[in-house]
Coordinates of C-alpha atoms in Angstrom, one line a residue:
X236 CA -45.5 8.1 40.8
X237 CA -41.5 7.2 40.6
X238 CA -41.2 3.7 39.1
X239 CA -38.1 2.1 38.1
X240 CA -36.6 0.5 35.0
X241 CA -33.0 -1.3 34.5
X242 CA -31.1 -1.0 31.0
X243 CA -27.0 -1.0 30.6
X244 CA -24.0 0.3 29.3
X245 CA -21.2 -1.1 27.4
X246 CA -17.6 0.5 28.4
X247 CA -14.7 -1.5 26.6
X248 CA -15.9 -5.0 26.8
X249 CA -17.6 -4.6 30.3
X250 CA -20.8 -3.6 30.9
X251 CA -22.7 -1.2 33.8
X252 CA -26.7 -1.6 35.4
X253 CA -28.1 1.6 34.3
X254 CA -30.9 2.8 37.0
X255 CA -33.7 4.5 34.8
X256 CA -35.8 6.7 37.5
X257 CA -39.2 7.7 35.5
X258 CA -41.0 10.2 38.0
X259 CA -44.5 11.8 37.3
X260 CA -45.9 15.1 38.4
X261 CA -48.2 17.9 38.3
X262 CA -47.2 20.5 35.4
X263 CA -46.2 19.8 32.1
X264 CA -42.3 19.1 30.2
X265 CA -40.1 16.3 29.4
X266 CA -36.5 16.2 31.0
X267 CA -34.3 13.8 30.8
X268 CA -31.1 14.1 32.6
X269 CA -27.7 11.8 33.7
X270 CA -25.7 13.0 30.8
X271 CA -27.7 10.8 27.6
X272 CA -26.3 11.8 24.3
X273 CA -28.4 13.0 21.5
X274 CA -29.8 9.4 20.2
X275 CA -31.2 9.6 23.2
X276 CA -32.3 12.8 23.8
X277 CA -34.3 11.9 20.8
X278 CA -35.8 8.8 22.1
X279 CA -39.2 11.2 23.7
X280 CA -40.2 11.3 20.0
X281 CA -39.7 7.3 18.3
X282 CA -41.2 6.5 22.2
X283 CA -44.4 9.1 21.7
X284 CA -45.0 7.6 17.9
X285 CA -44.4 4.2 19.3
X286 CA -46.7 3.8 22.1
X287 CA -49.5 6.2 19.8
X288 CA -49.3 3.8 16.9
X289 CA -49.9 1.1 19.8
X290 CA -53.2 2.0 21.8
X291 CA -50.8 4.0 24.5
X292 CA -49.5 7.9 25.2
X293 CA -47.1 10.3 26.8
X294 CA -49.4 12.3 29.1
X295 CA -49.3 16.0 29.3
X296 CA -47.8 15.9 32.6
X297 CA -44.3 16.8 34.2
X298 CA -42.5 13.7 33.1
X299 CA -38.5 13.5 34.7
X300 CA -36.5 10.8 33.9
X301 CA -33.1 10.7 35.5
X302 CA -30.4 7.8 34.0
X303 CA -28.7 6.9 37.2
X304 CA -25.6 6.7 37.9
X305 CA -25.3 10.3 36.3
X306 CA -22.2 11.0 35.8
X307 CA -21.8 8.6 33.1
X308 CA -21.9 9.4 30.1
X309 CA -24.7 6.9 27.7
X310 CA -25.1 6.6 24.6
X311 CA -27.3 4.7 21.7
X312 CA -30.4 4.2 21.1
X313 CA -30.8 0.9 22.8
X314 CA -32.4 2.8 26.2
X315 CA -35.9 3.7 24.0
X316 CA -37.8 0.6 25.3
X317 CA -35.9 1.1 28.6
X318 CA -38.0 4.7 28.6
X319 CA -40.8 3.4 26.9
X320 CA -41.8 1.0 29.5
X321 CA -40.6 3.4 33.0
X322 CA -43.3 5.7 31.2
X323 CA -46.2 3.3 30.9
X324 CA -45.6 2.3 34.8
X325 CA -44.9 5.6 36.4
X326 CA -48.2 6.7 34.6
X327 CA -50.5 3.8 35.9
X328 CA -50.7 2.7 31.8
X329 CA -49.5 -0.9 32.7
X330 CA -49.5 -3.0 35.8
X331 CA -45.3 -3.8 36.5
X332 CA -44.9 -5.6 40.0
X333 CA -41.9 -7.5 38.3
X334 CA -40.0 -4.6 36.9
X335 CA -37.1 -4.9 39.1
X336 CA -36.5 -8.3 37.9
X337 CA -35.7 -7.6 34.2
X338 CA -33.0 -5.9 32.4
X339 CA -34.5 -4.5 29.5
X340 CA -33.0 -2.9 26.4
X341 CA -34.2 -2.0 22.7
X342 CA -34.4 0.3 20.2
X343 CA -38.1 1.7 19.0
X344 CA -39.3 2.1 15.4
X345 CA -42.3 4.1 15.1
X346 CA -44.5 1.6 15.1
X347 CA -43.6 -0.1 17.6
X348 CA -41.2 -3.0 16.4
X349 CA -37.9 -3.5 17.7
X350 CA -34.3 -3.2 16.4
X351 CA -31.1 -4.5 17.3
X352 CA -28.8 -3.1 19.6
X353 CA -25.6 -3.9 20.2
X354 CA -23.3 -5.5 23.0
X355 CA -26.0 -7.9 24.1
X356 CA -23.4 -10.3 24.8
X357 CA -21.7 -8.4 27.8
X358 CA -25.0 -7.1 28.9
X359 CA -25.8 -10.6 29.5
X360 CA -23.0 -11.4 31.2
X361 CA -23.8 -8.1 33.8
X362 CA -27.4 -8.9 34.2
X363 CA -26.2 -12.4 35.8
X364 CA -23.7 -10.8 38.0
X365 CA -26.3 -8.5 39.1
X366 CA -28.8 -11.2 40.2
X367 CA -31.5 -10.5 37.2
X368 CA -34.1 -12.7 36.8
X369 CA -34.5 -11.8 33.2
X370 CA -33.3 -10.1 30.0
X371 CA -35.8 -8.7 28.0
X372 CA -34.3 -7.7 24.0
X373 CA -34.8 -7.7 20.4
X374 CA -35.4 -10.9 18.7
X375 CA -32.2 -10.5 16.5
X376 CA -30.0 -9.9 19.8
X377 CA -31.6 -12.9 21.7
X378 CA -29.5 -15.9 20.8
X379 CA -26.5 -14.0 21.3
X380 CA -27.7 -13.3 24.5
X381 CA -28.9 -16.4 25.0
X382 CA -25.3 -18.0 25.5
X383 CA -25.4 -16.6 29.2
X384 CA -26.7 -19.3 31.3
X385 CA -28.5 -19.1 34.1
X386 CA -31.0 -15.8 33.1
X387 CA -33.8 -15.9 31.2
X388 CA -33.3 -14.3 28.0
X389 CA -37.0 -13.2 26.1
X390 CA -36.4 -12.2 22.1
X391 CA -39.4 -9.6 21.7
X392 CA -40.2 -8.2 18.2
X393 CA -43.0 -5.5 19.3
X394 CA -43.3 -3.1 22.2
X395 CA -46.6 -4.7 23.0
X396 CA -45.1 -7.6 23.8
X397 CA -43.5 -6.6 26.5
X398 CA -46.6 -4.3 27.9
X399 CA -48.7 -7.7 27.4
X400 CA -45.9 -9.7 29.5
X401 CA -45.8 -6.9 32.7
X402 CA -49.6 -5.7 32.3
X403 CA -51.6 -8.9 31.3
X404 CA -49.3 -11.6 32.4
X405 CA -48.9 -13.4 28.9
X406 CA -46.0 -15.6 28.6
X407 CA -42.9 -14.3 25.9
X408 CA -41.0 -17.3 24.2
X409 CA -37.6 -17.9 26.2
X410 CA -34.9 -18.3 24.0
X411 CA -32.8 -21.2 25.4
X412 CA -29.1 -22.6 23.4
X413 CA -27.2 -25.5 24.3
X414 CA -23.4 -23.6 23.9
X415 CA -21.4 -26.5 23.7
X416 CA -23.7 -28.1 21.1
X417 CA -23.9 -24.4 19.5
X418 CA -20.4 -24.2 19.2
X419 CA -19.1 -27.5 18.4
X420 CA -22.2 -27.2 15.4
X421 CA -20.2 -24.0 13.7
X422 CA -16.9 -25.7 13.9
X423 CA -16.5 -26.3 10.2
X424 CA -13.9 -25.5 8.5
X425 CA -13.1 -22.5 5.9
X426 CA -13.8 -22.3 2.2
X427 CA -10.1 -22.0 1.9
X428 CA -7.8 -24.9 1.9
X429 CA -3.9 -25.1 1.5
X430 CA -4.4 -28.4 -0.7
X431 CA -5.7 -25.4 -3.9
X432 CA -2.0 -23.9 -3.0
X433 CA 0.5 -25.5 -6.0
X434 CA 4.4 -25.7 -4.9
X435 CA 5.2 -23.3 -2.1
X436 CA 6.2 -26.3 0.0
X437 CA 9.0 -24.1 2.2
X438 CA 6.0 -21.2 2.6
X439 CA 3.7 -24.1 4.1
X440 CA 6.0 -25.3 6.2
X441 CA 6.6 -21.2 7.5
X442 CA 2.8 -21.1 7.7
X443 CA 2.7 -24.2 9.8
X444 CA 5.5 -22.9 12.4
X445 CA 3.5 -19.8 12.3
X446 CA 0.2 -21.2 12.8
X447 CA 1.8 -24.0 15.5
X448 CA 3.3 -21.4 18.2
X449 CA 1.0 -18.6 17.2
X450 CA 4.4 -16.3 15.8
X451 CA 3.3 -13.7 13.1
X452 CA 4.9 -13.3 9.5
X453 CA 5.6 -11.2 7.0
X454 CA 5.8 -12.2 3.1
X455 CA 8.3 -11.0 0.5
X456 CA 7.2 -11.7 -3.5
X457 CA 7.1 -10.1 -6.5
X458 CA 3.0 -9.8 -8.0
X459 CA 1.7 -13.1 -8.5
X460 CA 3.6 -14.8 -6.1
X461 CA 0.8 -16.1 -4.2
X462 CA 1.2 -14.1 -1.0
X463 CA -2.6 -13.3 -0.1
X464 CA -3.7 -16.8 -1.5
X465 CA -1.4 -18.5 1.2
X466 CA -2.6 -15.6 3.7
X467 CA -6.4 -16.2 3.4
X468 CA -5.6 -20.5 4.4
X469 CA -3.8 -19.6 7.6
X470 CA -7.0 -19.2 9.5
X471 CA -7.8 -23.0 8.1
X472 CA -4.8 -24.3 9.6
X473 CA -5.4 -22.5 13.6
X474 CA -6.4 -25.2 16.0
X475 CA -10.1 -24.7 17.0
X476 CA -11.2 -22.1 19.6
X477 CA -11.9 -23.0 22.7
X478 CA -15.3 -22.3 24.5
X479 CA -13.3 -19.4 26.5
X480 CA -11.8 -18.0 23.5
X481 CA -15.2 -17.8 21.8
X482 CA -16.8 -16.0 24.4
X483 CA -13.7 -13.6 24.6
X484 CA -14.3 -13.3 21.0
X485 CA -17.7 -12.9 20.2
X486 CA -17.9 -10.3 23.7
X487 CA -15.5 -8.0 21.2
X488 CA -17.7 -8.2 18.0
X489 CA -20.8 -8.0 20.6
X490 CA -20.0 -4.4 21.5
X491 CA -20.1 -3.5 17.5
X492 CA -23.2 -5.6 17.1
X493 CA -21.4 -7.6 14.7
X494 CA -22.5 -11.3 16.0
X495 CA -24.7 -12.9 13.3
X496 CA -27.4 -15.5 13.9
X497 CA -25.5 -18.1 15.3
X498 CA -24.9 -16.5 18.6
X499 CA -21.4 -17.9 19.4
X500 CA -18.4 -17.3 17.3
X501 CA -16.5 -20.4 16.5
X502 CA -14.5 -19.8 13.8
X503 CA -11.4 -17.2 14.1
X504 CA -11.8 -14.3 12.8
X505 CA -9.8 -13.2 9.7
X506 CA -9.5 -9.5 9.7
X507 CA -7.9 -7.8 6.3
X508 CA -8.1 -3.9 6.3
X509 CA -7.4 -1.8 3.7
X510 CA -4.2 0.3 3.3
X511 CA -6.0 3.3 4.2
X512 CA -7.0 2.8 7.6
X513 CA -6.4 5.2 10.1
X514 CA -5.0 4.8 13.2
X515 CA -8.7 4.8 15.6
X516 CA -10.2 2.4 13.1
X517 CA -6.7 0.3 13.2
X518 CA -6.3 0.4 17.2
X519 CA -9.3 1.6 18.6
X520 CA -10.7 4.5 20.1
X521 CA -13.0 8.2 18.9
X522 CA -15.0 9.8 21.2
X523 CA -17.2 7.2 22.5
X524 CA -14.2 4.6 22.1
X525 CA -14.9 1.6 19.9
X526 CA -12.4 -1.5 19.2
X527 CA -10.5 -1.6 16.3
X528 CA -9.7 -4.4 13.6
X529 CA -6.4 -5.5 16.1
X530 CA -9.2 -6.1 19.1
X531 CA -11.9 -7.3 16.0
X532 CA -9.2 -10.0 15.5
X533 CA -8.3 -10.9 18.6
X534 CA -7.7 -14.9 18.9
X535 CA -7.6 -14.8 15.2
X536 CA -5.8 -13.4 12.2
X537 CA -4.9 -9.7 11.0
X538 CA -3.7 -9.7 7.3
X539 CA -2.2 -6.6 6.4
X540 CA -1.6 -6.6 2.8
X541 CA 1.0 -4.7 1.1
X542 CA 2.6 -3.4 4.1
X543 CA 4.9 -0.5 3.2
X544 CA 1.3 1.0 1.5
X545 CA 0.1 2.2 5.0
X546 CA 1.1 5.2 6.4
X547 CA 3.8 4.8 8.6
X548 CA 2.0 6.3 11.9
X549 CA -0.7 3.9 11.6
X550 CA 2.0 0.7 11.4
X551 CA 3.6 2.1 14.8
X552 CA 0.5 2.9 16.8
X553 CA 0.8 -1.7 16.4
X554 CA 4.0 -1.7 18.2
X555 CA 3.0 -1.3 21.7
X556 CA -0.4 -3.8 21.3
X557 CA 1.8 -6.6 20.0
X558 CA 3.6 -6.7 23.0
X559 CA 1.2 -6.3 25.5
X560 CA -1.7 -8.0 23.7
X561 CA -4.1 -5.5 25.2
X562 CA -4.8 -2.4 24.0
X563 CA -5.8 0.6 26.6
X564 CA -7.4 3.7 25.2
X565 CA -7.1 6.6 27.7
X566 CA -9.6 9.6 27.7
X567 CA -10.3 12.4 30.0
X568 CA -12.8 10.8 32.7
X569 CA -12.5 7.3 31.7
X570 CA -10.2 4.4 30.7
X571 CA -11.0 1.2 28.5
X572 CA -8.9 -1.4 28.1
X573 CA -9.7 -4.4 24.9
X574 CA -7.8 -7.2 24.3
X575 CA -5.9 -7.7 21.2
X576 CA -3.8 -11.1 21.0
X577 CA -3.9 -11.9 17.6
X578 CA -1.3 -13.5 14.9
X579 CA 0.1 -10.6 12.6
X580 CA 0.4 -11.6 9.0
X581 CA 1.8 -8.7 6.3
X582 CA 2.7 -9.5 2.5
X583 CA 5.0 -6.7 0.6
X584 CA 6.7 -6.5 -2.5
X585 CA 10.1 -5.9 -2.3
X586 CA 9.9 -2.9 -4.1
X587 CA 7.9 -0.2 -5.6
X588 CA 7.9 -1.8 -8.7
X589 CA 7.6 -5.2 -7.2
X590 CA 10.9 -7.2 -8.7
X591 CA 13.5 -6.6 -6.8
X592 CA 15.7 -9.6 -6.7
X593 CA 14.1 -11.3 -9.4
X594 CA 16.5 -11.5 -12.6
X595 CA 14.3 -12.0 -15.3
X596 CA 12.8 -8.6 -14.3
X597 CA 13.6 -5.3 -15.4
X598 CA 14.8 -3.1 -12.7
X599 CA 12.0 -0.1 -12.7
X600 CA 12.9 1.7 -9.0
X601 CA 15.6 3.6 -8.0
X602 CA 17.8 2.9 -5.2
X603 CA 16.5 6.2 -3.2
X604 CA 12.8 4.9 -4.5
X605 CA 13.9 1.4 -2.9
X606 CA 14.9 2.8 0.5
X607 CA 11.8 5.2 0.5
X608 CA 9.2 2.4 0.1
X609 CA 11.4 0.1 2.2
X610 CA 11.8 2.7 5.1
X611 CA 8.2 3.0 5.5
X612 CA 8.5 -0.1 7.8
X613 CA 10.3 0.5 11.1
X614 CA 12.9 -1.6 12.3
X615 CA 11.4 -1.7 15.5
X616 CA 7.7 -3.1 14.0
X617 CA 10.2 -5.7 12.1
X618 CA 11.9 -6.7 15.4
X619 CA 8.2 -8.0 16.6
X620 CA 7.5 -10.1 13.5
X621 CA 9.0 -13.9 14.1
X622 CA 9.2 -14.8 10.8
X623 CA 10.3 -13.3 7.7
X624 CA 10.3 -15.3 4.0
X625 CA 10.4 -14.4 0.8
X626 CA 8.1 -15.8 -2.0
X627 CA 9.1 -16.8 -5.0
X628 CA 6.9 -17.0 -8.3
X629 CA 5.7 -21.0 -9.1
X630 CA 7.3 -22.4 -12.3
X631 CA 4.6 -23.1 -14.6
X632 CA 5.6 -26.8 -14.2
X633 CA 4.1 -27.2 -10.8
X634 CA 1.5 -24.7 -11.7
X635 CA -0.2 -27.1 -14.5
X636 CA 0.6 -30.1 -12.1
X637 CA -3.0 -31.7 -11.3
X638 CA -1.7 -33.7 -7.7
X639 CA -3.3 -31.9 -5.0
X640 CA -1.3 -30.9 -2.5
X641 CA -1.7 -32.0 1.1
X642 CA -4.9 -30.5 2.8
X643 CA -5.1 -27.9 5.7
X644 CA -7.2 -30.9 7.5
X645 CA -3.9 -32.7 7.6
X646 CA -1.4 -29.7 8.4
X647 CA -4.3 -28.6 11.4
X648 CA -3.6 -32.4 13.3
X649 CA 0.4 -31.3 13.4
X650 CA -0.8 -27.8 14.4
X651 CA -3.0 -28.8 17.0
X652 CA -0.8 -31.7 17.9
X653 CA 1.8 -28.9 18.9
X654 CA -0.3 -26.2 20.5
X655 CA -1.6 -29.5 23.1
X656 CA 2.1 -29.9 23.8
X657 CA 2.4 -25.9 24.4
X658 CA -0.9 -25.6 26.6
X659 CA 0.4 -28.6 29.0
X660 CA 4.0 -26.8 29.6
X661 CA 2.2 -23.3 30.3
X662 CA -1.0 -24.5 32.3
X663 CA 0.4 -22.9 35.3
X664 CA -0.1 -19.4 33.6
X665 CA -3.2 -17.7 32.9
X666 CA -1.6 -15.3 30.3
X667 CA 0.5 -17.8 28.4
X668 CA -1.0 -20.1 25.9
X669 CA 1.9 -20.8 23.4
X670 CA 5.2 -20.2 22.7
X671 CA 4.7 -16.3 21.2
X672 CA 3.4 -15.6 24.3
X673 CA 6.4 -16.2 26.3
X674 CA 8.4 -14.0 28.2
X675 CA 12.1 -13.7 28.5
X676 CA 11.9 -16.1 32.1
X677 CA 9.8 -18.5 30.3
X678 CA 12.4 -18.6 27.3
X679 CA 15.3 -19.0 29.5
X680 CA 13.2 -22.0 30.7
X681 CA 11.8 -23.5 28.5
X682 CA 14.8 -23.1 25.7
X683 CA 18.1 -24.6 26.7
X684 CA 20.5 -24.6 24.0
X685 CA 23.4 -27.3 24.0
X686 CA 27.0 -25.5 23.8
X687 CA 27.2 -25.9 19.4
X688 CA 23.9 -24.4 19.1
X689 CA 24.9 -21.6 21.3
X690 CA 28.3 -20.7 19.2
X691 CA 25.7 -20.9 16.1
X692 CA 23.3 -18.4 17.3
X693 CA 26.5 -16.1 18.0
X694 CA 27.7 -16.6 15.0
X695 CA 24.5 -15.8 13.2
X696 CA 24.0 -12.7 15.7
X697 CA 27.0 -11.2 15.1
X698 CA 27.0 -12.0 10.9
X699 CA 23.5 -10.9 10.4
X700 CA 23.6 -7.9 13.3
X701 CA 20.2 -9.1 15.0
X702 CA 18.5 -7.0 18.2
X703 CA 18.1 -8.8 21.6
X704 CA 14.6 -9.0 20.7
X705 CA 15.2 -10.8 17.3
X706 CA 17.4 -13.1 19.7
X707 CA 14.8 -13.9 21.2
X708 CA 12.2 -14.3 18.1
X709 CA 14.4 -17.0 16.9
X710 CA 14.6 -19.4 20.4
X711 CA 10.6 -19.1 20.3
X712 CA 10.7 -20.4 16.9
X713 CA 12.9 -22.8 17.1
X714 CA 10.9 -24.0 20.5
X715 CA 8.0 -24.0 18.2
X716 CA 10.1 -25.6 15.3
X717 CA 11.1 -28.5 18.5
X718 CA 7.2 -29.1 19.4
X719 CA 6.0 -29.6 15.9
X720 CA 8.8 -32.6 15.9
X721 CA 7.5 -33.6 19.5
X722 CA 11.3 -33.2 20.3
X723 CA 11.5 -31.7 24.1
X724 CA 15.2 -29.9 23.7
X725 CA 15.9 -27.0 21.4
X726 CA 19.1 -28.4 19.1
X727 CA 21.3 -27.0 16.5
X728 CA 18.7 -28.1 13.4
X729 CA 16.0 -26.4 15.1
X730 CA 17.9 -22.9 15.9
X731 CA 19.4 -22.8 12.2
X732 CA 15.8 -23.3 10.7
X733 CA 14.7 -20.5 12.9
X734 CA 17.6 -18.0 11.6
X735 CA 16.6 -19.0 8.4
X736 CA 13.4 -17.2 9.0
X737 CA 15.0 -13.8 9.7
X738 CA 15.2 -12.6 5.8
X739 CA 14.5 -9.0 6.4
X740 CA 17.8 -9.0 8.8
X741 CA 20.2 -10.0 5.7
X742 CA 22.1 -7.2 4.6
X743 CA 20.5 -6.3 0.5
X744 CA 16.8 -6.0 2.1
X745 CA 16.9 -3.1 4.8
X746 CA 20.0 -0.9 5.7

């Protein structure tokens, strides 16, 4: 008898119906074919355990069971119930008139329980296209799942479950979330709050520009300085997702079933790799391609800390991404493509030994160590960073100060305050949300400069040698600078605030 089953496939951040064909015959042997990898090549034996250990049994007969459309590759071991149950049918073990109604995906234990699987989320999402009834899944994947509306999503925790639900008619428990109310429940804020931060006042306010048009930055201090302590509140500061940039979000950490309980992501993520990344766990990619920490922090933050640490390939693979916002991983016989718009934030030292600049320090590195560690960081990566500042260390006078300073609740009101002003002017375009996201038409637009702040830009171009891209950097700044002041024209304050911003462009830092 030929019976059969639906599961799915995640490719980038998209998913694909998988037809599982289970056909019974005379003879004996066990082929699967459709090009499964070797998780699930292994499947025959967690299924033959399973269904044993549950009152049920792979006959000795010719079993073939083709994983349609085959020339795809699949991988994981989220197809076992998938198999499990095209078995039972095809062999007259269970009753399934409803088969073709229900997606269903899982991974076996031996005695029959279920794990997790991952990219539940976009599975969802397909099984709703496709005109599924319902979505049949492990417990732990079901209220990620569960944010689709409009299917019925079932959380199972045993095999028999399911054969019970298809064979016997009992009822499974539908898992059903209110998103809105989901969401808007997680949006609390972070541990981390820019009111523990003492002094810095001019690194707020960068942070705050930063935050305000989405622009990344790069921090210069000596050890101590507080450059990570100021990194880690930036993500407390961010306006609030929205309900599309959650589900963008949480799709991503869906496909490397890293959702936890709550289903929807509301918070941004805050991604901090180490210095020895490499450049597939960085970007993306391997031989069943994956997304990497720039995609895992997409509508969020990625902190790189002590910059001129990683090696220098890995910092240049970022280049193209933090243009495009979109990364695109290219293999042989397919193409994925994950998004990646994310703010860049990177702390440094300013040298090896870390005091450059600093007079009360002893001068430990050499100018050809100097230009070594400096020239680790391309001029081209620099060109994409908005903002550059340095950080000085806090005199202990405003260290032992006990007045808080003011909290990221009130810095996030001016942020969002801004970002409102930014979504209005750009609600014509689908790719643009705020001012980093602008293109050289919408800056020509949207950032007229009077005839004095013109001649100061020059001047500033032509004393400081900036790129036509750092030209740039500064007008979305000082557009970004404009909306935090609710001011609609770019003027003279707001450009020379902006220029201000380019440290890393002074001669006595790179060159």
């Amino acid at each position: 008898m030929l019976k059969k089953v639906f599961g799915s496939a995640v490719f980038g951040v998209e998913a694909t119906t998988i037809t599982v064909e289970v056909n019974v015959d005379k003879g004996i042997g066990y082929h699967l074919v459709g090009l499964p990898d070797n998780a699930i090549k292994e499947s025959n034996f967690r299924i033959a355990a399973a269904l044993q250990n549950n009152g049920y049994r792979i006959p000795g007969k010719k079993i073939i069971i083709n994983m349609s459309p085959a020339d795809l590759r699949k991988e994981g071991s989220a197809y076992d119930l998938t198999l499990a149950i095209g078995i039972l049918a095809s062999t007259g073990q269970i009753k399934a008139e409803d088969l073709d109604r229900y997606l269903i995906m899982g991974e076996l234990s031996l005695d029959g329980s279920l794990q997790p699987i991952k990219g539940a989320l976009p599975i969802a999402v397909k099984a709703r296209e496709e005109g599924f009834k319902g979505f049949i899944l492990p417990i732990q994947n079901a209220k990620e799942a569960a944010i689709v509306n409009d299917l019925e999503v079932y959380g199972v925790e045993n095999i028999k479950q399911v054969i019970h639900f298809f064979d016997k008619g009992e009822a499974l428990e539908q898992t059903i979330i209110d998103t809105r109310k989901e969401f808007e429940k997680n949006l609390n804020y972070p541990e981390f709050d820019f009111a523990d931060v003492k002094g810095q006042e001019g690194i707020k306010r960068c942070m705050e520009i930063a935050a305000a048009g989405g622009h990344n930055i790069i921090l210069i201090g000596p050890p101590g300085a507080g450059k990570t302590m100021l990194a880690k509140r930036l993500p407390s500061i961010l306006p609030p997702m929205t309900l599309h940039e959650a589900l963008e979000t949480t799709k991503i950490h869906s496909v490397v079933g890293r959702v936890k309980d709550t289903g929807l992501m509301a918070q941004r993520p805050f991604r901090s790799p180490h210095h020895t990344i490499s450049n597939v766990a960085l970007v993306g990619g391997g031989s069943y391609p994956q997304p990497g920490e720039i995609s895992l922090s997409h509508n969020g933050v990625l902190f790189l800390d002590e910059l001129p640490e990683f090696k220098r390939e890995v910092l240049e693979v970022m280049r193209q991404p933090l243009e495009d916002r979109e990364v695109t991983i290219s293999r042989a016989k397919f193409t994925v493509t994950y998004p990646s718009s994310f703010m860049l934030v990177a702390s440094m030292n300013p040298s090896p030994g870390g005091y450059f600049n600093d007079p009360d320090a002893p001068v430990t590195s050499s100018p050809a160590e100097m230009q070594r560690y400096l020239g680790k960081i391309s001029g081209p990566l620099l060109d994409r960073i908005d903002i550059h500042i340095e950080v000085t260390p806090v005199p202990f006078e405003k260290l032992s100060d006990d007045r808080k300073g003011e909290t990221s609740v009130d810095i996030r009101k001016r942020v969002t305050a801004a970002r409102d002003i930014q979504s209005k002017r750009f609600s014509d375009s689908e790719t643009v949300h705020y001012n980093a996201q602008m293109n050289v038409k919408q800056i020509r637009k949207h950032c007229v400069l009077d005839d004095a702040s013109k001649e100061l830009l020059k001047t500033a171009m032509e004393r400081l040698n900036l790129s036509a891209r750092a030209y740039d950097r500064i007008l979305k700044v000082s557009r970004t600078i404009a909306d935090l002041e609710g001011s609609e024209q770019v003027n003279g304050a707001h450009i020379s605030e902006a220029i201000q911003y380019r440290s890393l462009d002074r001669e006595g830092w790179l060159g």
